[in-house]
Short mmCIF file of C-alpha atoms in Angstrom, two decimals:
data_model
loop_
_atom_site.label_atom_id
_atom_site.label_comp_id
_atom_site.label_asym_id
_atom_site.label_seq_id
_atom_site.Cartn_x
_atom_site.Cartn_y
_atom_site.Cartn_z
CA MET A 1 116.40 117.78 100.71
CA ARG A 2 119.50 117.82 102.92
CA THR A 3 120.83 120.19 105.49
CA LYS A 4 123.56 122.32 104.04
CA GLU A 5 126.12 121.24 106.60
CA ASN A 6 128.98 120.94 104.18
CA LYS A 7 130.19 122.36 100.92
CA TYR A 8 129.54 119.15 99.01
CA ASP A 9 125.84 119.37 99.88
CA GLN A 10 125.78 123.09 99.08
CA LEU A 11 127.34 122.42 95.66
CA LEU A 12 125.04 119.51 94.93
CA ASP A 13 121.90 121.45 95.89
CA ALA A 14 123.06 124.44 93.84
CA ALA A 15 123.82 122.26 90.82
CA MET A 16 120.38 120.64 91.01
CA GLU A 17 118.70 124.05 91.13
CA VAL A 18 120.74 125.42 88.22
CA ILE A 19 120.23 122.31 86.09
CA LYS A 20 116.47 122.39 86.70
CA GLU A 21 116.43 126.05 85.61
CA THR A 22 118.78 125.99 82.63
CA GLY A 23 119.38 122.38 81.65
CA PHE A 24 122.66 120.54 81.94
CA GLU A 25 124.24 121.77 78.70
CA LYS A 26 123.73 125.45 79.55
CA ALA A 27 124.67 125.01 83.20
CA SER A 28 128.22 125.80 84.20
CA VAL A 29 130.48 125.10 87.12
CA SER A 30 130.65 128.88 87.64
CA GLN A 31 126.88 128.97 88.11
CA PHE A 32 127.03 126.06 90.56
CA VAL A 33 129.68 127.67 92.77
CA ARG A 34 128.07 131.12 92.62
CA ARG A 35 124.72 129.66 93.72
CA ALA A 36 126.42 127.60 96.44
CA GLY A 37 128.42 130.58 97.66
CA VAL A 38 131.77 128.81 97.45
CA ALA A 39 134.99 129.38 95.55
CA GLN A 40 135.43 127.89 92.06
CA GLY A 41 138.23 125.62 93.24
CA THR A 42 135.97 124.10 95.88
CA PHE A 43 133.95 122.40 93.14
CA TYR A 44 137.04 120.52 91.98
CA LEU A 45 137.73 119.22 95.48
CA TYR A 46 134.60 117.09 95.11
CA PHE A 47 134.08 116.67 91.36
CA SER A 48 136.69 116.25 88.63
CA SER A 49 134.40 117.75 85.99
CA LYS A 50 130.87 119.02 85.41
CA LYS A 51 129.73 115.59 84.25
CA GLU A 52 130.65 114.11 87.66
CA ILE A 53 127.61 115.91 89.06
CA VAL A 54 125.33 113.46 87.18
CA PRO A 55 125.86 110.34 89.34
CA ALA A 56 126.06 112.54 92.45
CA ILE A 57 122.55 113.85 91.76
CA ALA A 58 121.24 110.34 91.08
CA GLU A 59 122.79 109.10 94.31
CA SER A 60 121.36 112.04 96.23
CA ILE A 61 117.81 111.41 94.97
CA LEU A 62 118.01 107.70 95.72
CA SER A 63 119.49 108.37 99.17
CA GLU A 64 116.59 110.71 99.87
CA GLN A 65 114.12 108.05 98.79
CA LEU A 66 115.73 105.39 100.99
CA LEU A 67 115.84 107.80 103.93
CA ARG A 68 112.12 108.48 103.59
CA ILE A 69 111.39 104.75 103.40
CA LYS A 70 113.52 104.01 106.47
CA LYS A 71 111.74 106.74 108.45
CA ARG A 72 108.42 105.03 107.79
CA VAL A 73 109.51 101.40 107.92
CA LYS A 74 107.87 100.77 111.30
CA GLU A 75 104.58 101.12 109.43
CA ALA A 76 105.65 98.17 107.29
CA GLU A 77 106.31 95.22 109.56
CA HIS A 78 104.59 92.85 107.12
CA GLY A 79 105.13 92.23 103.43
CA GLU A 80 101.97 94.03 102.32
CA GLY A 81 102.93 97.17 104.23
CA LEU A 82 106.48 97.08 102.92
CA LEU A 83 105.35 96.92 99.29
CA ARG A 84 102.82 99.71 99.79
CA LEU A 85 105.49 101.86 101.48
CA LEU A 86 107.98 101.27 98.64
CA ILE A 87 105.34 102.18 96.06
CA GLU A 88 104.13 105.31 97.89
CA GLU A 89 107.60 106.73 98.48
CA THR A 90 108.85 105.83 95.00
CA PHE A 91 105.87 107.64 93.47
CA ALA A 92 106.37 110.66 95.75
CA VAL A 93 110.09 110.97 95.01
CA THR A 94 109.58 110.40 91.28
CA GLU A 95 106.96 113.14 91.15
CA GLU A 96 109.08 115.55 93.19
CA PHE A 97 112.31 114.99 91.25
CA ARG A 98 110.94 114.02 87.83
CA ASP A 99 113.01 116.58 85.88
CA LEU A 100 116.22 115.58 87.59
CA ILE A 101 115.48 111.85 87.27
CA SER A 102 115.06 112.20 83.50
CA PHE A 103 118.29 114.17 83.40
CA CYS A 104 120.12 111.51 85.43
CA TYR A 105 118.99 108.71 83.14
CA ALA A 106 120.24 110.59 80.11
CA GLY A 107 123.46 111.69 81.79
CA ILE A 108 124.46 108.36 83.24
CA SER A 109 123.72 106.50 80.01
CA LEU A 110 125.79 109.08 78.14
CA TYR A 111 128.75 109.37 80.51
CA TYR A 112 128.82 106.19 82.57
CA SER A 113 128.32 102.46 82.43
CA PHE A 114 125.33 100.74 83.94
CA GLU A 115 127.65 99.35 86.60
CA ARG A 116 127.62 102.88 88.04
CA TRP A 117 123.84 102.56 88.47
CA ASP A 118 124.41 99.35 90.41
CA GLU A 119 126.87 101.14 92.71
CA ILE A 120 124.33 103.90 93.34
CA TYR A 121 121.55 101.40 94.03
CA ARG A 122 123.62 98.98 96.13
CA PRO A 123 122.58 100.42 99.55
CA TYR A 124 118.90 100.27 98.56
CA TYR A 125 119.20 96.70 97.22
CA GLU A 126 121.00 95.55 100.37
CA TRP A 127 118.49 97.21 102.68
CA LEU A 128 115.55 95.61 100.86
CA MET A 129 117.29 92.22 100.72
CA GLU A 130 117.63 92.30 104.51
CA ARG A 131 113.93 93.13 104.91
CA LEU A 132 112.90 90.44 102.43
CA ASN A 133 115.07 87.84 104.20
CA LYS A 134 113.23 88.56 107.46
CA LEU A 135 109.87 88.34 105.71
CA GLN A 136 110.89 85.06 104.07
CA GLU A 137 111.74 83.65 107.51
CA LYS A 138 108.26 84.68 108.69
CA GLY A 139 106.71 82.95 105.66
CA GLU A 140 105.30 86.15 104.13
CA VAL A 141 107.47 86.39 101.02
CA THR A 142 108.09 83.84 98.31
CA SER A 143 111.03 81.59 99.06
CA GLY A 144 111.39 80.41 95.48
CA MET A 145 113.79 83.24 94.62
CA LYS A 146 117.02 84.50 96.10
CA THR A 147 116.36 87.82 97.81
CA GLU A 148 119.12 89.55 95.87
CA TYR A 149 117.08 89.02 92.70
CA LEU A 150 113.78 89.68 94.40
CA ALA A 151 115.03 93.03 95.78
CA ASN A 152 116.46 94.09 92.43
CA TYR A 153 113.35 93.13 90.46
CA THR A 154 110.97 94.64 93.01
CA ILE A 155 112.78 97.98 93.07
CA GLY A 156 113.07 98.01 89.29
CA LEU A 157 109.40 97.23 88.72
CA ILE A 158 108.17 99.78 91.25
CA GLU A 159 110.40 102.47 89.79
CA HIS A 160 109.27 101.60 86.29
CA GLY A 161 105.66 101.98 87.40
CA ALA A 162 106.30 105.40 88.94
CA GLU A 163 108.33 106.56 85.95
CA ALA A 164 105.71 105.33 83.48
CA HIS A 165 103.16 107.40 85.39
CA TYR A 166 105.19 110.61 85.83
CA LEU A 167 107.85 110.62 83.14
CA SER A 168 106.44 108.92 80.08
CA GLN A 169 102.77 108.92 81.01
CA ALA A 170 102.51 105.70 79.01
CA VAL A 171 99.34 104.79 80.84
CA GLN A 172 96.86 107.57 81.54
CA THR A 173 95.51 106.87 85.03
CA ASP A 174 95.29 108.77 88.25
CA GLU A 175 98.07 108.24 90.77
CA ASN A 176 96.00 106.14 93.18
CA GLU A 177 94.88 103.76 90.44
CA ALA A 178 98.43 103.46 89.11
CA GLN A 179 99.71 102.63 92.61
CA GLU A 180 96.95 100.09 93.24
CA GLN A 181 97.52 98.33 89.92
CA LEU A 182 101.25 98.23 90.59
CA TYR A 183 100.69 96.90 94.11
CA TYR A 184 98.38 94.20 92.76
CA PHE A 185 101.00 93.06 90.24
CA VAL A 186 104.04 93.20 92.54
CA SER A 187 102.25 91.62 95.50
CA ARG A 188 101.30 88.60 93.36
CA ALA A 189 104.97 88.08 92.53
CA VAL A 190 106.47 88.75 95.96
CA LEU A 191 103.98 87.87 98.71
CA LEU A 192 102.70 84.47 99.73
#
């Protein structure tokens, strides 16, 4: 996921591994630091308590998703390509991190307000708003909505589609069909 250049990343990676193996309740700070190979006190330089790891994991997963999207964004100069890219990467990240995503939803709703989610998502929303503004100027994206809403709704809908497929399996379809149906729906709302 990340290079282990600093102790924060080492701790975060270790915590994610331990939580995937044992669950959050059974996981301990001692296990995190042992796996990371750092002293116990190092954990408390970055996190005030074990529960502080929850939003850090959510932020890490979302940062990874945005990084992957940005690496491929040249493929998506037009609105259609952008939506397909968002859907593909959201599905890939949701599949890869499904256990941790479920954990993050439960942990943030238990320990934090939904404003914390907005803080975590802010870089993604702002990046997409910028892209949508450019596409609106080119006449490719609906101009009937402010891009701040359009970005928020688009991200939310795409994530819901990926999570419905991998986490709840509410609709039993193969991944390609799920992505195509989601693209069809979102493109009708966003593209001109």
